[in-house]
Amino acid sequence: MSEDSGLARLADFVAHTPRLAVLSGAGISTASGIPDYRDDHGDWKRAPPMRHQVFMASHAARQRYWARALIGFRTLQQAEPNAAHRALARLEAAGRVAGVITQNVDGLHRRAGSRRVIDLHGRADRVRCMGCGASRMRHALHAELAERNPGWLDTGARAGPDGDADLEADFAAFRVPACTRCGDGIWKPDVVFFGDSVPRARVAEAFALLEEAEGLLVVGSSLMVYSGFRFAREAARAGKPLACLNLGRTRADDLYTLKVAASAEAGLAALVEALEAVAPPPADGVTADTSTSEGTLRP
C-alpha cells in the first residue's frame, strides 16, 4: 500500500468511525524536537529510562537523574506543538475525536488546543514529594537545583527523551534538595517511571473514554509498553475498529483494521485536509495557528 492510498483509507476510516479515541505515543512529538526511546522495530535505541524502584532506593541514582534533567529538560520546556498535535485538536473540535489518551508527558496536546486529554503517564512539568505528597512546578525545583549546583547548566550534552540528557560524569557532588514541607521527602517528577503503576483512577478514565468512543486510532506509538497496549487489546476485544498511524512495527500489528506507515505530523495534517475538504470545521473550532514549515492546514 502506498502512503497516499493509505492516508486516503485512513481518512475514510475516520469519516466512518464517529468520535474516535486517540492513543498517542512518543512518535507524535519527535517533530517537536523531543527524542524517542525506540526504533522502527520497537527496540530500544538507548538505555531504558530510570526505574521507579532504583530512583526511590538510591541517592546516587537521584543525583544522576536530576543532574542530567537539569540540562535535558530544557528541550521539553522549549518544545512547541507540531502539525500532528494541532491536527488532533482540530479533529476534536470537529467532533471526530472524543479525546486523547497520551503516553507522553510533554503537555503538547493541551498546548495545541486539545481539551479532553488523559495524561496516562503523568505530567513532566510538575514534581511531587514522595513523603508528604506536596507538589510544585518543576521549573521552580530546577531553579533551586541550578542555584545549589552553580555552573552545572553550562555542561554540554545532547538531549534525551522526556527531559533526560546523554551525560556521564561524576555526580557525587551534585546537591539535590529535600522537600521543605516534611523535611526529608524525595522530590520525584509527577510521572510514571518504569516499574511503577499508572494510577487506577487514570486507567479507569482512559477505559471510560475508550468505551464511549466508536473506535481507536493509535498514533506514533509502538505500544511495546503494556500500559498503552492494553487499550488496543480492549478495543479489539470489544469489536471496535482500530487504525494505526506509525512508522515501524508495533505490538498490536495483528489487531488493526488499518495500519498506515507515515509520520504523525504528515499523516494527520493530510488527514485533516482531506476531511475538511468534504466537511469544513465548525465556526467555533480550534483557532490556534496551524501553519507549518511543510504547509498550512486549511482554516
C-alpha atoms as a PDB file:
ATOM      1  CA  MET A   1       0.000   0.000   0.000  1.00  0.00           C
ATOM      2  CA  SER A   2       1.417   3.401  -0.988  1.00  0.00           C
ATOM      3  CA  GLU A   3       1.468   6.194   1.587  1.00  0.00           C
ATOM      4  CA  ASP A   4      -1.072   8.225  -0.422  1.00  0.00           C
ATOM      5  CA  SER A   5      -3.536   5.346  -0.716  1.00  0.00           C
ATOM      6  CA  GLY A   6      -3.023   4.507   2.950  1.00  0.00           C
ATOM      7  CA  LEU A   7      -3.807   8.067   4.012  1.00  0.00           C
ATOM      8  CA  ALA A   8      -6.888   8.060   1.801  1.00  0.00           C
ATOM      9  CA  ARG A   9      -8.069   4.890   3.521  1.00  0.00           C
ATOM     10  CA  LEU A  10      -7.305   6.444   6.905  1.00  0.00           C
ATOM     11  CA  ALA A  11      -9.449   9.482   6.008  1.00  0.00           C
ATOM     12  CA  ASP A  12     -12.260   7.103   5.060  1.00  0.00           C
ATOM     13  CA  PHE A  13     -11.799   5.213   8.346  1.00  0.00           C
ATOM     14  CA  VAL A  14     -12.069   8.414  10.399  1.00  0.00           C
ATOM     15  CA  ALA A  15     -15.012   9.696   8.353  1.00  0.00           C
ATOM     16  CA  HIS A  16     -16.958   6.494   9.031  1.00  0.00           C
ATOM     17  CA  THR A  17     -15.921   5.992  12.667  1.00  0.00           C
ATOM     18  CA  PRO A  18     -17.519   8.793  14.677  1.00  0.00           C
ATOM     19  CA  ARG A  19     -15.884  10.089  17.866  1.00  0.00           C
ATOM     20  CA  LEU A  20     -12.642   8.180  17.901  1.00  0.00           C
ATOM     21  CA  ALA A  21     -10.451   7.733  20.932  1.00  0.00           C
ATOM     22  CA  VAL A  22      -6.825   8.500  20.075  1.00  0.00           C
ATOM     23  CA  LEU A  23      -3.846   6.859  21.776  1.00  0.00           C
ATOM     24  CA  SER A  24      -0.633   8.795  21.161  1.00  0.00           C
ATOM     25  CA  GLY A  25       2.998   7.983  21.837  1.00  0.00           C
ATOM     26  CA  ALA A  26       6.479   9.448  21.502  1.00  0.00           C
ATOM     27  CA  GLY A  27       6.332   9.420  17.698  1.00  0.00           C
ATOM     28  CA  ILE A  28       3.865  12.290  17.711  1.00  0.00           C
ATOM     29  CA  SER A  29       6.353  14.590  19.466  1.00  0.00           C
ATOM     30  CA  THR A  30       9.605  13.841  17.630  1.00  0.00           C
ATOM     31  CA  ALA A  31       8.824  16.609  15.117  1.00  0.00           C
ATOM     32  CA  SER A  32       8.767  18.991  18.091  1.00  0.00           C
ATOM     33  CA  GLY A  33      12.397  18.094  18.795  1.00  0.00           C
ATOM     34  CA  ILE A  34      11.771  15.593  21.601  1.00  0.00           C
ATOM     35  CA  PRO A  35      13.742  12.360  21.041  1.00  0.00           C
ATOM     36  CA  ASP A  36      12.049   8.977  21.427  1.00  0.00           C
ATOM     37  CA  TYR A  37      13.242   5.753  23.019  1.00  0.00           C
ATOM     38  CA  ARG A  38      12.607   3.131  20.340  1.00  0.00           C
ATOM     39  CA  ASP A  39      13.487   2.485  16.698  1.00  0.00           C
ATOM     40  CA  ASP A  40      11.178   1.422  13.864  1.00  0.00           C
ATOM     41  CA  HIS A  41      11.368  -2.181  15.065  1.00  0.00           C
ATOM     42  CA  GLY A  42      10.191  -1.271  18.564  1.00  0.00           C
ATOM     43  CA  ASP A  43      13.636  -1.939  20.057  1.00  0.00           C
ATOM     44  CA  TRP A  44      15.475   0.366  22.449  1.00  0.00           C
ATOM     45  CA  LYS A  45      17.678   2.981  20.772  1.00  0.00           C
ATOM     46  CA  ARG A  46      19.259   3.885  24.119  1.00  0.00           C
ATOM     47  CA  ALA A  47      19.423   2.607  27.664  1.00  0.00           C
ATOM     48  CA  PRO A  48      15.962   2.148  29.205  1.00  0.00           C
ATOM     49  CA  PRO A  49      14.800   5.055  31.374  1.00  0.00           C
ATOM     50  CA  MET A  50      15.028   5.325  35.151  1.00  0.00           C
ATOM     51  CA  ARG A  51      13.160   2.671  37.114  1.00  0.00           C
ATOM     52  CA  HIS A  52      10.939   3.732  39.987  1.00  0.00           C
ATOM     53  CA  GLN A  53      12.495   1.335  42.487  1.00  0.00           C
ATOM     54  CA  VAL A  54      16.047   2.480  41.681  1.00  0.00           C
ATOM     55  CA  PHE A  55      15.121   6.164  41.934  1.00  0.00           C
ATOM     56  CA  MET A  56      13.475   5.683  45.330  1.00  0.00           C
ATOM     57  CA  ALA A  57      16.198   3.472  46.806  1.00  0.00           C
ATOM     58  CA  SER A  58      19.378   5.237  45.682  1.00  0.00           C
ATOM     59  CA  HIS A  59      20.504   8.793  46.452  1.00  0.00           C
ATOM     60  CA  ALA A  60      23.239   8.364  43.832  1.00  0.00           C
ATOM     61  CA  ALA A  61      20.609   7.456  41.231  1.00  0.00           C
ATOM     62  CA  ARG A  62      18.646  10.594  42.114  1.00  0.00           C
ATOM     63  CA  GLN A  63      21.793  12.714  41.835  1.00  0.00           C
ATOM     64  CA  ARG A  64      22.424  11.302  38.359  1.00  0.00           C
ATOM     65  CA  TYR A  65      18.778  11.746  37.341  1.00  0.00           C
ATOM     66  CA  TRP A  66      18.439  15.370  38.432  1.00  0.00           C
ATOM     67  CA  ALA A  67      21.869  16.407  37.140  1.00  0.00           C
ATOM     68  CA  ARG A  68      21.008  15.100  33.681  1.00  0.00           C
ATOM     69  CA  ALA A  69      17.471  16.501  33.865  1.00  0.00           C
ATOM     70  CA  LEU A  70      18.722  19.977  34.732  1.00  0.00           C
ATOM     71  CA  ILE A  71      20.343  20.018  31.282  1.00  0.00           C
ATOM     72  CA  GLY A  72      17.972  17.882  29.215  1.00  0.00           C
ATOM     73  CA  PHE A  73      14.647  19.225  30.462  1.00  0.00           C
ATOM     74  CA  ARG A  74      15.213  22.499  28.628  1.00  0.00           C
ATOM     75  CA  THR A  75      14.385  20.684  25.384  1.00  0.00           C
ATOM     76  CA  LEU A  76      10.995  19.658  26.792  1.00  0.00           C
ATOM     77  CA  GLN A  77      10.327  23.166  28.109  1.00  0.00           C
ATOM     78  CA  GLN A  78      11.129  24.782  24.784  1.00  0.00           C
ATOM     79  CA  ALA A  79       9.225  22.297  22.601  1.00  0.00           C
ATOM     80  CA  GLU A  80       6.202  23.574  20.690  1.00  0.00           C
ATOM     81  CA  PRO A  81       3.206  21.583  19.398  1.00  0.00           C
ATOM     82  CA  ASN A  82       3.663  20.398  15.824  1.00  0.00           C
ATOM     83  CA  ALA A  83       1.232  19.770  12.976  1.00  0.00           C
ATOM     84  CA  ALA A  84       0.179  16.405  14.446  1.00  0.00           C
ATOM     85  CA  HIS A  85      -0.872  17.876  17.796  1.00  0.00           C
ATOM     86  CA  ARG A  86      -2.751  20.691  16.077  1.00  0.00           C
ATOM     87  CA  ALA A  87      -4.474  18.295  13.685  1.00  0.00           C
ATOM     88  CA  LEU A  88      -5.845  16.214  16.571  1.00  0.00           C
ATOM     89  CA  ALA A  89      -7.137  19.378  18.246  1.00  0.00           C
ATOM     90  CA  ARG A  90      -8.964  20.271  15.038  1.00  0.00           C
ATOM     91  CA  LEU A  91     -10.439  16.791  14.775  1.00  0.00           C
ATOM     92  CA  GLU A  92     -11.701  17.070  18.346  1.00  0.00           C
ATOM     93  CA  ALA A  93     -13.225  20.499  17.622  1.00  0.00           C
ATOM     94  CA  ALA A  94     -14.946  18.999  14.582  1.00  0.00           C
ATOM     95  CA  GLY A  95     -16.467  16.242  16.736  1.00  0.00           C
ATOM     96  CA  ARG A  96     -14.452  13.445  15.137  1.00  0.00           C
ATOM     97  CA  VAL A  97     -12.219  12.760  18.166  1.00  0.00           C
ATOM     98  CA  ALA A  98     -13.733  12.103  21.585  1.00  0.00           C
ATOM     99  CA  GLY A  99     -10.455  12.543  23.421  1.00  0.00           C
ATOM    100  CA  VAL A 100      -6.754  11.703  23.546  1.00  0.00           C
ATOM    101  CA  ILE A 101      -5.031   9.168  25.776  1.00  0.00           C
ATOM    102  CA  THR A 102      -1.351  10.074  25.610  1.00  0.00           C
ATOM    103  CA  GLN A 103       1.664   8.133  26.798  1.00  0.00           C
ATOM    104  CA  ASN A 104       3.693  11.343  26.549  1.00  0.00           C
ATOM    105  CA  VAL A 105       4.454  13.624  29.483  1.00  0.00           C
ATOM    106  CA  ASP A 106       5.266  16.775  27.471  1.00  0.00           C
ATOM    107  CA  GLY A 107       1.866  18.516  27.658  1.00  0.00           C
ATOM    108  CA  LEU A 108       1.875  19.372  23.947  1.00  0.00           C
ATOM    109  CA  HIS A 109      -1.645  18.092  23.241  1.00  0.00           C
ATOM    110  CA  ARG A 110      -3.184  20.632  25.607  1.00  0.00           C
ATOM    111  CA  ARG A 111      -0.971  23.422  24.336  1.00  0.00           C
ATOM    112  CA  ALA A 112      -2.166  22.622  20.809  1.00  0.00           C
ATOM    113  CA  GLY A 113      -5.796  23.055  21.875  1.00  0.00           C
ATOM    114  CA  SER A 114      -6.980  19.532  22.675  1.00  0.00           C
ATOM    115  CA  ARG A 115      -9.485  19.731  25.520  1.00  0.00           C
ATOM    116  CA  ARG A 116     -10.005  16.163  26.669  1.00  0.00           C
ATOM    117  CA  VAL A 117      -6.560  14.744  27.320  1.00  0.00           C
ATOM    118  CA  ILE A 118      -5.711  11.879  29.661  1.00  0.00           C
ATOM    119  CA  ASP A 119      -2.030  12.056  30.608  1.00  0.00           C
ATOM    120  CA  LEU A 120      -1.598   8.326  31.137  1.00  0.00           C
ATOM    121  CA  HIS A 121       1.970   8.592  32.417  1.00  0.00           C
ATOM    122  CA  GLY A 122       1.581  11.936  34.173  1.00  0.00           C
ATOM    123  CA  ARG A 123       2.995  15.391  33.521  1.00  0.00           C
ATOM    124  CA  ALA A 124       6.691  16.239  33.459  1.00  0.00           C
ATOM    125  CA  ASP A 125       6.150  19.898  34.344  1.00  0.00           C
ATOM    126  CA  ARG A 126       5.290  19.065  37.965  1.00  0.00           C
ATOM    127  CA  VAL A 127       7.126  17.320  40.811  1.00  0.00           C
ATOM    128  CA  ARG A 128       5.720  15.639  43.884  1.00  0.00           C
ATOM    129  CA  CYS A 129       7.152  14.780  47.285  1.00  0.00           C
ATOM    130  CA  MET A 130       7.050  11.042  47.787  1.00  0.00           C
ATOM    131  CA  GLY A 131       6.858  11.557  51.546  1.00  0.00           C
ATOM    132  CA  CYS A 132       4.080  14.061  52.225  1.00  0.00           C
ATOM    133  CA  GLY A 133       2.523  14.438  48.768  1.00  0.00           C
ATOM    134  CA  ALA A 134       3.365  18.143  48.378  1.00  0.00           C
ATOM    135  CA  SER A 135       3.628  19.314  44.777  1.00  0.00           C
ATOM    136  CA  ARG A 136       5.356  22.169  42.997  1.00  0.00           C
ATOM    137  CA  MET A 137       6.067  23.235  39.449  1.00  0.00           C
ATOM    138  CA  ARG A 138       9.174  21.608  38.078  1.00  0.00           C
ATOM    139  CA  HIS A 139      10.743  24.854  36.863  1.00  0.00           C
ATOM    140  CA  ALA A 140      10.878  26.038  40.487  1.00  0.00           C
ATOM    141  CA  LEU A 141      12.774  22.913  41.535  1.00  0.00           C
ATOM    142  CA  HIS A 142      15.138  23.301  38.580  1.00  0.00           C
ATOM    143  CA  ALA A 143      15.855  26.890  39.620  1.00  0.00           C
ATOM    144  CA  GLU A 144      16.770  25.596  43.075  1.00  0.00           C
ATOM    145  CA  LEU A 145      18.934  22.852  41.570  1.00  0.00           C
ATOM    146  CA  ALA A 146      20.755  25.400  39.414  1.00  0.00           C
ATOM    147  CA  GLU A 147      21.361  27.639  42.441  1.00  0.00           C
ATOM    148  CA  ARG A 148      22.730  24.753  44.529  1.00  0.00           C
ATOM    149  CA  ASN A 149      24.921  23.491  41.671  1.00  0.00           C
ATOM    150  CA  PRO A 150      26.473  26.602  40.080  1.00  0.00           C
ATOM    151  CA  GLY A 151      27.978  26.087  36.643  1.00  0.00           C
ATOM    152  CA  TRP A 152      26.154  22.820  36.013  1.00  0.00           C
ATOM    153  CA  LEU A 153      23.874  24.379  33.373  1.00  0.00           C
ATOM    154  CA  ASP A 154      26.979  25.139  31.311  1.00  0.00           C
ATOM    155  CA  THR A 155      27.645  21.417  30.880  1.00  0.00           C
ATOM    156  CA  GLY A 156      27.080  20.401  27.273  1.00  0.00           C
ATOM    157  CA  ALA A 157      25.100  17.255  26.496  1.00  0.00           C
ATOM    158  CA  ARG A 158      22.658  16.013  23.885  1.00  0.00           C
ATOM    159  CA  ALA A 159      19.018  15.981  24.958  1.00  0.00           C
ATOM    160  CA  GLY A 160      17.333  12.625  25.500  1.00  0.00           C
ATOM    161  CA  PRO A 161      13.677  11.580  25.748  1.00  0.00           C
ATOM    162  CA  ASP A 162      11.385  13.031  28.419  1.00  0.00           C
ATOM    163  CA  GLY A 163      13.843  15.667  29.609  1.00  0.00           C
ATOM    164  CA  ASP A 164      16.864  13.412  30.058  1.00  0.00           C
ATOM    165  CA  ALA A 165      20.353  14.166  28.701  1.00  0.00           C
ATOM    166  CA  ASP A 166      23.116  11.938  27.376  1.00  0.00           C
ATOM    167  CA  LEU A 167      25.634  12.780  30.050  1.00  0.00           C
ATOM    168  CA  GLU A 168      28.024  10.653  32.062  1.00  0.00           C
ATOM    169  CA  ALA A 169      30.049  12.385  34.769  1.00  0.00           C
ATOM    170  CA  ASP A 170      30.907  12.272  38.448  1.00  0.00           C
ATOM    171  CA  PHE A 171      27.585  13.184  40.042  1.00  0.00           C
ATOM    172  CA  ALA A 172      28.720  12.620  43.656  1.00  0.00           C
ATOM    173  CA  ALA A 173      28.874  16.345  44.460  1.00  0.00           C
ATOM    174  CA  PHE A 174      25.549  17.225  42.838  1.00  0.00           C
ATOM    175  CA  ARG A 175      23.217  18.617  45.512  1.00  0.00           C
ATOM    176  CA  VAL A 176      19.579  17.516  45.439  1.00  0.00           C
ATOM    177  CA  PRO A 177      17.221  19.336  47.836  1.00  0.00           C
ATOM    178  CA  ALA A 178      14.703  17.527  50.004  1.00  0.00           C
ATOM    179  CA  CYS A 179      11.108  18.616  50.462  1.00  0.00           C
ATOM    180  CA  THR A 180      10.979  21.626  52.802  1.00  0.00           C
ATOM    181  CA  ARG A 181       7.435  20.807  53.887  1.00  0.00           C
ATOM    182  CA  CYS A 182       8.207  17.461  55.523  1.00  0.00           C
ATOM    183  CA  GLY A 183      11.947  17.915  55.861  1.00  0.00           C
ATOM    184  CA  ASP A 184      13.339  14.854  54.122  1.00  0.00           C
ATOM    185  CA  GLY A 185      10.879  13.839  51.416  1.00  0.00           C
ATOM    186  CA  ILE A 186      12.126  12.841  47.947  1.00  0.00           C
ATOM    187  CA  TRP A 187      11.137  15.059  45.026  1.00  0.00           C
ATOM    188  CA  LYS A 188      10.122  12.998  42.001  1.00  0.00           C
ATOM    189  CA  PRO A 189       8.681  14.115  38.659  1.00  0.00           C
ATOM    190  CA  ASP A 190       4.906  13.626  38.651  1.00  0.00           C
ATOM    191  CA  VAL A 191       5.239  10.921  36.011  1.00  0.00           C
ATOM    192  CA  VAL A 192       5.049   7.129  35.989  1.00  0.00           C
ATOM    193  CA  PHE A 193       8.565   5.709  35.900  1.00  0.00           C
ATOM    194  CA  PHE A 194       9.289   2.233  34.572  1.00  0.00           C
ATOM    195  CA  GLY A 195       8.416  -0.331  37.218  1.00  0.00           C
ATOM    196  CA  ASP A 196       5.677   1.855  38.685  1.00  0.00           C
ATOM    197  CA  SER A 197       1.931   1.575  38.002  1.00  0.00           C
ATOM    198  CA  VAL A 198      -0.421   4.045  36.356  1.00  0.00           C
ATOM    199  CA  PRO A 199      -2.902   5.284  38.999  1.00  0.00           C
ATOM    200  CA  ARG A 200      -6.111   3.255  38.925  1.00  0.00           C
ATOM    201  CA  ALA A 201      -8.352   6.303  38.559  1.00  0.00           C
ATOM    202  CA  ARG A 202      -6.420   7.396  35.474  1.00  0.00           C
ATOM    203  CA  VAL A 203      -6.665   3.927  33.924  1.00  0.00           C
ATOM    204  CA  ALA A 204     -10.405   3.875  34.611  1.00  0.00           C
ATOM    205  CA  GLU A 205     -10.780   7.293  32.978  1.00  0.00           C
ATOM    206  CA  ALA A 206      -8.977   6.061  29.868  1.00  0.00           C
ATOM    207  CA  PHE A 207     -11.091   2.919  29.641  1.00  0.00           C
ATOM    208  CA  ALA A 208     -14.230   5.066  30.039  1.00  0.00           C
ATOM    209  CA  LEU A 209     -13.140   7.181  27.065  1.00  0.00           C
ATOM    210  CA  LEU A 210     -12.483   4.065  25.013  1.00  0.00           C
ATOM    211  CA  GLU A 211     -15.897   2.629  25.906  1.00  0.00           C
ATOM    212  CA  GLU A 212     -17.582   5.870  24.865  1.00  0.00           C
ATOM    213  CA  ALA A 213     -15.737   6.029  21.536  1.00  0.00           C
ATOM    214  CA  GLU A 214     -16.684   4.124  18.394  1.00  0.00           C
ATOM    215  CA  GLY A 215     -13.125   3.155  17.562  1.00  0.00           C
ATOM    216  CA  LEU A 216      -9.452   3.688  18.401  1.00  0.00           C
ATOM    217  CA  LEU A 217      -6.689   5.430  16.447  1.00  0.00           C
ATOM    218  CA  VAL A 218      -3.100   4.768  17.563  1.00  0.00           C
ATOM    219  CA  VAL A 219      -0.629   7.489  16.547  1.00  0.00           C
ATOM    220  CA  GLY A 220       3.138   7.394  16.942  1.00  0.00           C
ATOM    221  CA  SER A 221       3.392   4.511  19.401  1.00  0.00           C
ATOM    222  CA  SER A 222       4.956   1.067  19.192  1.00  0.00           C
ATOM    223  CA  LEU A 223       2.721   0.004  22.114  1.00  0.00           C
ATOM    224  CA  MET A 224       5.612  -2.051  23.466  1.00  0.00           C
ATOM    225  CA  VAL A 225       4.707  -0.858  26.965  1.00  0.00           C
ATOM    226  CA  TYR A 226       1.681  -2.690  28.361  1.00  0.00           C
ATOM    227  CA  SER A 227       0.151   0.494  29.811  1.00  0.00           C
ATOM    228  CA  GLY A 228      -0.678   1.559  26.249  1.00  0.00           C
ATOM    229  CA  PHE A 229      -1.074  -1.831  24.567  1.00  0.00           C
ATOM    230  CA  ARG A 230      -3.968  -2.819  26.846  1.00  0.00           C
ATOM    231  CA  PHE A 231      -6.219  -0.196  25.237  1.00  0.00           C
ATOM    232  CA  ALA A 232      -5.655  -1.615  21.760  1.00  0.00           C
ATOM    233  CA  ARG A 233      -6.312  -5.090  23.117  1.00  0.00           C
ATOM    234  CA  GLU A 234      -9.523  -3.940  24.833  1.00  0.00           C
ATOM    235  CA  ALA A 235     -10.758  -2.180  21.690  1.00  0.00           C
ATOM    236  CA  ALA A 236     -10.223  -5.373  19.707  1.00  0.00           C
ATOM    237  CA  ARG A 237     -11.962  -7.440  22.377  1.00  0.00           C
ATOM    238  CA  ALA A 238     -14.940  -5.076  22.266  1.00  0.00           C
ATOM    239  CA  GLY A 239     -15.159  -5.334  18.486  1.00  0.00           C
ATOM    240  CA  LYS A 240     -14.251  -1.685  17.911  1.00  0.00           C
ATOM    241  CA  PRO A 241     -12.349  -0.827  14.718  1.00  0.00           C
ATOM    242  CA  LEU A 242      -8.677   0.044  15.204  1.00  0.00           C
ATOM    243  CA  ALA A 243      -6.402   2.073  12.960  1.00  0.00           C
ATOM    244  CA  CYS A 244      -2.736   2.927  13.382  1.00  0.00           C
ATOM    245  CA  LEU A 245      -0.556   5.732  12.004  1.00  0.00           C
ATOM    246  CA  ASN A 246       3.033   4.833  12.843  1.00  0.00           C
ATOM    247  CA  LEU A 247       6.433   4.341  11.290  1.00  0.00           C
ATOM    248  CA  GLY A 248       7.538   0.813  12.072  1.00  0.00           C
ATOM    249  CA  ARG A 249       6.404  -2.268  13.951  1.00  0.00           C
ATOM    250  CA  THR A 250       4.008  -2.168  16.890  1.00  0.00           C
ATOM    251  CA  ARG A 251       2.940  -4.720  19.467  1.00  0.00           C
ATOM    252  CA  ALA A 252      -0.640  -4.631  18.145  1.00  0.00           C
ATOM    253  CA  ASP A 253       0.040  -5.154  14.437  1.00  0.00           C
ATOM    254  CA  ASP A 254      -2.236  -8.202  14.305  1.00  0.00           C
ATOM    255  CA  LEU A 255      -5.176  -6.263  15.797  1.00  0.00           C
ATOM    256  CA  TYR A 256      -5.530  -3.336  13.411  1.00  0.00           C
ATOM    257  CA  THR A 257      -8.304  -2.851  10.899  1.00  0.00           C
ATOM    258  CA  LEU A 258      -5.944  -0.481   9.083  1.00  0.00           C
ATOM    259  CA  LYS A 259      -2.287   0.457   9.532  1.00  0.00           C
ATOM    260  CA  VAL A 260      -0.608   3.318   7.676  1.00  0.00           C
ATOM    261  CA  ALA A 261       3.159   3.816   7.631  1.00  0.00           C
ATOM    262  CA  ALA A 262       3.682   7.584   7.716  1.00  0.00           C
ATOM    263  CA  SER A 263       4.954  10.200  10.125  1.00  0.00           C
ATOM    264  CA  ALA A 264       2.398  11.515  12.580  1.00  0.00           C
ATOM    265  CA  GLU A 265       2.715  15.135  11.501  1.00  0.00           C
ATOM    266  CA  ALA A 266       2.470  14.500   7.749  1.00  0.00           C
ATOM    267  CA  GLY A 267      -0.221  11.840   8.113  1.00  0.00           C
ATOM    268  CA  LEU A 268      -2.525  13.776  10.443  1.00  0.00           C
ATOM    269  CA  ALA A 269      -2.120  17.053   8.560  1.00  0.00           C
ATOM    270  CA  ALA A 270      -3.099  15.281   5.314  1.00  0.00           C
ATOM    271  CA  LEU A 271      -5.985  13.580   7.112  1.00  0.00           C
ATOM    272  CA  VAL A 272      -7.401  16.893   8.340  1.00  0.00           C
ATOM    273  CA  GLU A 273      -7.091  18.483   4.907  1.00  0.00           C
ATOM    274  CA  ALA A 274      -8.910  15.558   3.290  1.00  0.00           C
ATOM    275  CA  LEU A 275     -11.743  15.623   5.839  1.00  0.00           C
ATOM    276  CA  GLU A 276     -12.120  19.402   5.799  1.00  0.00           C
ATOM    277  CA  ALA A 277     -12.338  19.380   2.025  1.00  0.00           C
ATOM    278  CA  VAL A 278     -15.510  17.310   2.416  1.00  0.00           C
ATOM    279  CA  ALA A 279     -16.918  18.922   5.579  1.00  0.00           C
ATOM    280  CA  PRO A 280     -15.431  22.242   6.804  1.00  0.00           C
ATOM    281  CA  PRO A 281     -14.816  22.507  10.561  1.00  0.00           C
ATOM    282  CA  PRO A 282     -17.329  24.306  12.812  1.00  0.00           C
ATOM    283  CA  ALA A 283     -17.029  28.064  13.299  1.00  0.00           C
ATOM    284  CA  ASP A 284     -16.056  27.591  16.951  1.00  0.00           C
ATOM    285  CA  GLY A 285     -13.255  25.140  16.179  1.00  0.00           C
ATOM    286  CA  VAL A 286      -9.687  25.453  17.375  1.00  0.00           C
ATOM    287  CA  THR A 287      -8.231  28.767  16.268  1.00  0.00           C
ATOM    288  CA  ALA A 288      -4.589  28.128  17.084  1.00  0.00           C
ATOM    289  CA  ASP A 289      -2.052  28.931  14.371  1.00  0.00           C
ATOM    290  CA  THR A 290      -1.773  25.818  12.191  1.00  0.00           C
ATOM    291  CA  SER A 291       0.974  26.928   9.819  1.00  0.00           C
ATOM    292  CA  THR A 292       3.981  24.656   9.478  1.00  0.00           C
ATOM    293  CA  SER A 293       7.185  24.690   7.528  1.00  0.00           C
ATOM    294  CA  GLU A 294       5.694  21.986   5.301  1.00  0.00           C
ATOM    295  CA  GLY A 295       2.434  23.780   4.567  1.00  0.00           C
ATOM    296  CA  THR A 296      -0.715  25.162   6.109  1.00  0.00           C
ATOM    297  CA  LEU A 297      -3.821  23.375   7.305  1.00  0.00           C
ATOM    298  CA  ARG A 298      -6.950  24.986   5.905  1.00  0.00           C
ATOM    299  CA  PRO A 299      -8.702  27.178   8.497  1.00  0.00           C
END
